[in-house]
Short mmCIF file of C-alpha atoms in Angstrom, two decimals:
data_model
loop_
_atom_site.label_atom_id
_atom_site.label_comp_id
_atom_site.label_asym_id
_atom_site.label_seq_id
_atom_site.Cartn_x
_atom_site.Cartn_y
_atom_site.Cartn_z
CA UNK P 1 -18.56 -33.58 -18.57
CA UNK P 2 -15.09 -34.82 -17.86
CA UNK P 3 -15.18 -38.70 -18.00
CA UNK P 4 -13.23 -39.13 -14.85
CA UNK P 5 -14.43 -39.94 -11.36
CA UNK P 6 -13.34 -36.67 -9.94
CA UNK P 7 -16.58 -35.10 -11.51
CA UNK P 8 -18.62 -37.73 -9.86
CA UNK P 9 -20.45 -35.50 -7.19
CA UNK P 10 -21.89 -33.66 -10.14
CA UNK P 11 -22.07 -36.15 -12.92
CA UNK P 12 -23.59 -38.94 -10.97
CA UNK P 13 -26.33 -36.73 -9.75
CA UNK P 14 -26.88 -35.05 -13.30
CA UNK P 15 -27.46 -38.51 -14.87
CA UNK P 16 -30.07 -39.22 -12.08
CA UNK P 17 -32.24 -36.08 -12.86
CA UNK P 18 -35.16 -35.64 -15.29
CA UNK P 19 -33.55 -32.86 -17.39
CA UNK P 20 -34.64 -31.05 -20.52
CA UNK P 21 -34.33 -33.53 -23.34
CA UNK P 22 -32.70 -31.29 -25.59
CA UNK P 23 -29.68 -30.96 -23.36
CA UNK P 24 -27.21 -33.53 -24.69
CA UNK P 25 -24.47 -34.87 -22.25
CA UNK P 26 -20.94 -35.64 -23.94
CA UNK P 27 -18.44 -37.56 -21.77
CA UNK P 28 -14.88 -37.43 -22.59
CA UNK P 29 -11.53 -36.60 -21.26
CA UNK P 30 -10.37 -33.00 -20.72
CA UNK P 31 -8.27 -32.68 -24.02
CA UNK P 32 -11.05 -33.90 -26.12
CA UNK P 33 -13.69 -31.60 -24.56
CA UNK P 34 -11.23 -28.84 -25.08
CA UNK P 35 -11.16 -29.54 -28.73
CA UNK P 36 -14.72 -29.91 -29.09
CA UNK P 37 -15.64 -26.73 -27.32
CA UNK P 38 -13.02 -24.81 -29.42
CA UNK P 39 -14.38 -26.26 -32.54
CA UNK P 40 -18.26 -25.54 -31.57
CA UNK P 41 -19.02 -29.18 -31.36
CA UNK P 42 -20.13 -28.76 -27.84
CA UNK P 43 -21.47 -25.26 -26.43
CA UNK P 44 -20.32 -25.40 -22.76
CA UNK P 45 -18.75 -27.77 -20.28
CA UNK P 46 -15.91 -28.62 -17.87
CA UNK P 47 -12.57 -28.03 -19.71
CA UNK P 48 -9.01 -27.64 -18.82
CA UNK P 49 -8.08 -24.09 -17.27
CA UNK P 50 -5.44 -23.89 -20.08
CA UNK P 51 -8.47 -23.91 -22.72
CA UNK P 52 -9.77 -20.82 -21.39
CA UNK P 53 -6.28 -19.15 -21.10
CA UNK P 54 -5.37 -19.62 -24.77
CA UNK P 55 -8.72 -18.75 -26.25
CA UNK P 56 -10.33 -16.09 -23.72
CA UNK P 57 -12.11 -14.23 -26.33
CA UNK P 58 -14.41 -17.31 -27.13
CA UNK P 59 -15.52 -18.13 -23.68
CA UNK P 60 -17.19 -17.08 -20.61
CA UNK P 61 -16.60 -18.77 -17.18
CA UNK P 62 -19.80 -20.09 -15.17
CA UNK P 63 -19.27 -18.67 -11.61
CA UNK P 64 -19.07 -21.20 -8.53
CA UNK P 65 -18.08 -24.20 -10.63
CA UNK P 66 -14.56 -25.66 -10.99
CA UNK P 67 -12.35 -28.80 -10.60
CA UNK P 68 -9.88 -27.68 -8.10
CA UNK P 69 -8.03 -28.42 -4.88
CA UNK P 70 -6.51 -26.62 -2.04
CA UNK P 71 -3.60 -28.80 -1.54
CA UNK P 72 -3.28 -32.47 -2.59
CA UNK P 73 -5.64 -33.16 -5.32
CA UNK P 74 -4.86 -37.09 -5.32
CA UNK P 75 -5.16 -37.65 -9.07
CA UNK P 76 -2.67 -35.39 -10.73
CA UNK P 77 0.91 -36.95 -10.06
CA UNK P 78 4.38 -36.69 -11.23
CA UNK P 79 5.63 -40.42 -10.70
CA UNK P 80 9.40 -40.64 -10.95
CA UNK P 81 12.32 -43.09 -10.57
CA UNK P 82 14.55 -40.12 -9.27
CA UNK P 83 13.98 -37.07 -7.02
CA UNK P 84 12.08 -34.55 -9.05
CA UNK P 85 14.90 -32.19 -8.72
CA UNK P 86 17.28 -34.71 -10.22
CA UNK P 87 15.24 -34.96 -13.64
CA UNK P 88 17.20 -32.43 -15.73
CA UNK P 89 17.94 -33.94 -19.07
CA UNK P 90 15.97 -37.16 -18.35
CA UNK P 91 12.89 -38.26 -20.43
CA UNK P 92 9.59 -37.72 -18.62
CA UNK P 93 6.47 -38.61 -20.25
CA UNK P 94 3.57 -35.95 -20.25
CA UNK P 95 -0.10 -37.37 -20.65
CA UNK P 96 -1.67 -36.09 -23.49
CA UNK P 97 -5.13 -35.82 -21.73
CA UNK P 98 -4.82 -32.36 -20.09
CA UNK P 99 -2.81 -29.43 -21.16
CA UNK P 100 -3.51 -27.67 -17.87
CA UNK P 101 -1.48 -30.63 -16.10
CA UNK P 102 1.13 -30.44 -18.59
CA UNK P 103 1.88 -26.68 -18.18
CA UNK P 104 1.50 -27.34 -14.27
CA UNK P 105 4.20 -29.90 -14.41
CA UNK P 106 6.47 -27.67 -16.30
CA UNK P 107 5.82 -24.90 -13.98
CA UNK P 108 6.86 -26.93 -10.80
CA UNK P 109 9.79 -28.66 -12.66
CA UNK P 110 11.42 -25.44 -14.43
CA UNK P 111 10.31 -22.51 -12.30
CA UNK P 112 10.03 -24.16 -8.63
CA UNK P 113 12.55 -26.89 -8.91
CA UNK P 114 14.76 -25.17 -11.63
CA UNK P 115 15.14 -28.29 -13.63
CA UNK P 116 14.63 -28.98 -17.34
CA UNK P 117 13.77 -32.62 -18.42
CA UNK P 118 13.55 -34.10 -21.88
CA UNK P 119 9.80 -34.12 -22.45
CA UNK P 120 8.13 -36.67 -24.52
CA UNK P 121 4.43 -37.15 -25.43
CA UNK P 122 2.52 -40.13 -25.06
CA UNK P 123 0.05 -42.49 -23.45
CA UNK P 124 0.87 -43.55 -19.63
CA UNK P 125 0.87 -47.17 -20.93
CA UNK P 126 4.01 -46.37 -23.17
CA UNK P 127 6.27 -45.35 -20.47
CA UNK P 128 8.09 -48.40 -20.39
CA UNK P 129 8.57 -48.63 -24.05
CA UNK P 130 9.80 -44.99 -24.35
CA UNK P 131 12.14 -45.39 -21.35
CA UNK P 132 10.64 -42.65 -19.35
CA UNK P 133 12.27 -41.88 -16.02
CA UNK P 134 9.10 -39.89 -15.05
CA UNK P 135 5.48 -39.76 -15.97
CA UNK P 136 2.73 -37.23 -15.56
CA UNK P 137 -0.28 -39.15 -15.06
CA UNK P 138 -3.84 -37.62 -14.39
CA UNK P 139 -7.33 -38.78 -13.48
CA UNK P 140 -8.13 -42.59 -13.39
CA UNK P 141 -4.73 -43.46 -14.78
CA UNK P 142 -3.04 -41.49 -11.86
CA UNK P 143 -5.10 -43.30 -9.30
CA UNK P 144 -4.31 -46.74 -10.79
CA UNK P 145 -0.52 -45.92 -10.82
CA UNK P 146 -0.67 -44.66 -7.38
CA UNK P 147 -2.40 -48.07 -6.12
CA UNK P 148 0.34 -49.99 -8.02
CA UNK P 149 3.12 -48.05 -6.19
CA UNK P 150 5.73 -49.12 -8.89
CA UNK P 151 7.50 -45.65 -8.70
CA UNK P 152 9.96 -44.55 -5.92
CA UNK P 153 8.85 -40.95 -6.07
CA UNK P 154 5.22 -39.55 -6.20
CA UNK P 155 4.58 -35.83 -6.53
CA UNK P 156 1.16 -34.42 -5.99
CA UNK P 157 0.96 -31.40 -8.33
CA UNK P 158 -1.81 -29.75 -6.42
CA UNK P 159 0.01 -29.82 -3.13
CA UNK P 160 3.37 -28.63 -4.64
CA UNK P 161 1.58 -25.72 -6.30
CA UNK P 162 -0.05 -24.68 -2.95
CA UNK P 163 3.33 -24.99 -1.04
CA UNK P 164 4.89 -22.81 -3.46
CA UNK P 165 2.19 -20.09 -3.96
CA UNK P 166 -0.12 -20.49 -1.08
CA UNK P 167 -2.93 -20.86 -3.36
CA UNK P 168 -5.28 -23.65 -4.47
CA UNK P 169 -5.00 -24.98 -7.93
CA UNK P 170 -7.79 -24.83 -10.55
CA UNK P 171 -7.50 -27.75 -12.75
CA UNK P 172 -10.76 -27.23 -14.78
CA UNK P 173 -13.33 -24.54 -15.39
CA UNK P 174 -16.90 -24.61 -16.70
CA UNK P 175 -16.95 -22.62 -19.76
CA UNK P 176 -19.42 -21.52 -22.35
CA UNK P 177 -19.00 -20.39 -25.88
CA UNK P 178 -19.27 -16.58 -25.99
CA UNK P 179 -21.54 -16.85 -29.17
CA UNK P 180 -23.92 -19.46 -27.63
CA UNK P 181 -24.16 -17.26 -24.24
CA UNK P 182 -25.09 -14.20 -26.20
CA UNK P 183 -28.00 -15.91 -28.07
CA UNK P 184 -29.20 -18.55 -25.48
CA UNK P 185 -28.80 -16.69 -22.05
CA UNK P 186 -31.80 -18.26 -20.49
CA UNK P 187 -30.56 -21.90 -21.36
CA UNK P 188 -27.22 -21.14 -20.12
CA UNK P 189 -28.74 -19.94 -16.81
CA UNK P 190 -30.89 -23.16 -16.49
CA UNK P 191 -28.01 -25.44 -17.14
CA UNK P 192 -25.76 -23.18 -14.82
CA UNK P 193 -28.34 -23.77 -11.90
CA UNK P 194 -28.74 -27.33 -12.57
CA UNK P 195 -24.82 -27.97 -12.42
CA UNK P 196 -24.46 -26.10 -9.04
CA UNK P 197 -27.64 -27.85 -7.75
CA UNK P 198 -26.00 -31.16 -8.73
CA UNK P 199 -22.73 -30.25 -7.11
CA UNK P 200 -24.48 -29.31 -3.83
CA UNK P 201 -26.40 -32.65 -3.85
CA UNK P 202 -23.54 -34.86 -4.75
CA UNK P 203 -21.26 -33.04 -2.11
CA UNK P 204 -23.67 -33.51 0.59
CA UNK P 205 -24.18 -37.28 -0.23
CA UNK P 206 -20.52 -38.17 -0.90
CA UNK P 207 -20.97 -41.78 0.63
CA UNK P 208 -23.65 -42.57 -1.96
CA UNK P 209 -21.45 -41.29 -4.95
CA UNK P 210 -18.42 -43.10 -3.90
CA UNK P 211 -20.34 -46.42 -3.82
CA UNK P 212 -21.23 -45.56 -7.46
CA UNK P 213 -17.73 -44.31 -8.49
CA UNK P 214 -15.27 -46.53 -6.71
CA UNK P 215 -15.74 -49.62 -8.63
CA UNK P 216 -14.86 -47.92 -11.81
CA UNK P 217 -11.23 -47.68 -10.94
CA UNK P 218 -11.40 -50.07 -8.94
CA UNK P 219 -10.57 -48.62 -5.42
CA UNK P 220 -11.85 -49.22 -2.01
CA UNK P 221 -14.86 -47.01 -1.16
CA UNK P 222 -13.01 -45.27 1.65
CA UNK P 223 -10.16 -44.42 -0.38
CA UNK P 224 -12.62 -42.85 -2.90
CA UNK P 225 -14.12 -40.91 -0.29
CA UNK P 226 -10.99 -39.65 0.86
CA UNK P 227 -10.00 -38.66 -2.56
CA UNK P 228 -13.30 -36.81 -3.57
CA UNK P 229 -13.30 -35.06 -0.23
CA UNK P 230 -10.14 -33.25 -1.28
CA UNK P 231 -11.56 -32.19 -4.58
CA UNK P 232 -13.35 -28.91 -4.43
CA UNK P 233 -16.10 -27.61 -7.01
CA UNK P 234 -16.34 -23.98 -6.40
CA UNK P 235 -14.80 -20.88 -7.78
CA UNK P 236 -14.15 -18.41 -5.03
CA UNK P 237 -11.91 -15.09 -4.98
CA UNK P 238 -8.77 -17.32 -3.93
CA UNK P 239 -9.42 -19.53 -7.06
CA UNK P 240 -9.86 -16.61 -9.18
CA UNK P 241 -6.42 -15.33 -8.04
CA UNK P 242 -4.91 -18.76 -8.61
CA UNK P 243 -5.99 -18.84 -12.09
CA UNK P 244 -4.66 -15.32 -12.70
CA UNK P 245 -1.28 -16.62 -11.24
CA UNK P 246 -1.43 -19.84 -13.52
CA UNK P 247 -2.07 -17.41 -16.57
CA UNK P 248 0.91 -15.31 -15.48
CA UNK P 249 3.10 -18.39 -15.95
CA UNK P 250 1.59 -19.49 -19.25
CA UNK P 251 2.23 -15.97 -20.62
CA UNK P 252 6.02 -16.62 -19.58
CA UNK P 253 5.71 -19.96 -21.65
CA UNK P 254 3.92 -18.10 -24.71
CA UNK P 255 0.90 -20.30 -23.93
CA UNK P 256 -1.60 -17.75 -23.03
CA UNK P 257 -3.21 -14.62 -24.27
CA UNK P 258 -5.17 -13.81 -20.98
CA UNK P 259 -3.63 -10.21 -20.44
CA UNK P 260 -6.97 -8.45 -19.72
CA UNK P 261 -8.12 -9.23 -16.42
CA UNK P 262 -10.66 -9.69 -14.52
CA UNK P 263 -11.44 -12.90 -16.17
CA UNK P 264 -15.15 -13.02 -17.80
CA UNK P 265 -17.48 -14.86 -15.40
CA UNK P 266 -21.13 -15.32 -15.58
CA UNK P 267 -22.81 -14.95 -12.21
CA UNK P 268 -25.31 -17.47 -10.98
CA UNK P 269 -28.73 -15.98 -11.15
CA UNK P 270 -30.80 -16.17 -7.88
CA UNK P 271 -33.76 -18.97 -7.92
#
């Protein structure tokens, strides 16, 4: 499970349920979960859309589950001291916590705004030391920087993608290792159903979820509610098309091997 509050409507309900004791929950940021899933240290979970794109032969996607937004996402920002279209040649620090967001900011700057900054890797807290004029920040770090208001320009990457493509953006997917799926279909089906049920309950009781999640930033409960209302957790046909378009861009950047579509999606079994 991604250890950001954007998964709280699923995560908080999951933690309250009396589930199979053989299911072990691992909480980490997206890049760590990507590495663990690729290495076989975990068998399924929410990972970056990019992770599926570079290793599609390893995974199946669980249907009706994602971390996505149809417009502003509220926690994936390019913060800058200059207008984004003025960043050519200037240092922009990229968060190492999500390869999907790194690729998305490259698509937006290079393809939509036709600029090529000097990209540097690092932690958000290193921005001043590295003289970064722009910062890609995601998750809880992005929420904190937005509240601080220390950068003149703040570009919501989900909103920018939607404006230029007319589609939502899928930041994370729920993937299972192909080998585990083949040998443990009932277990995967059971976990799949629990995740969807947790999602439905959490979204239906968002006020209660916000009272649990907001203090972790910290942020006001009303602000948390507005933020989580903008996050979507399904995977409908428009989001499948959005993933396909994202993977087309990754192919241009030599980042993806997803050429055989449609994507491999395990359908949710009826109760």
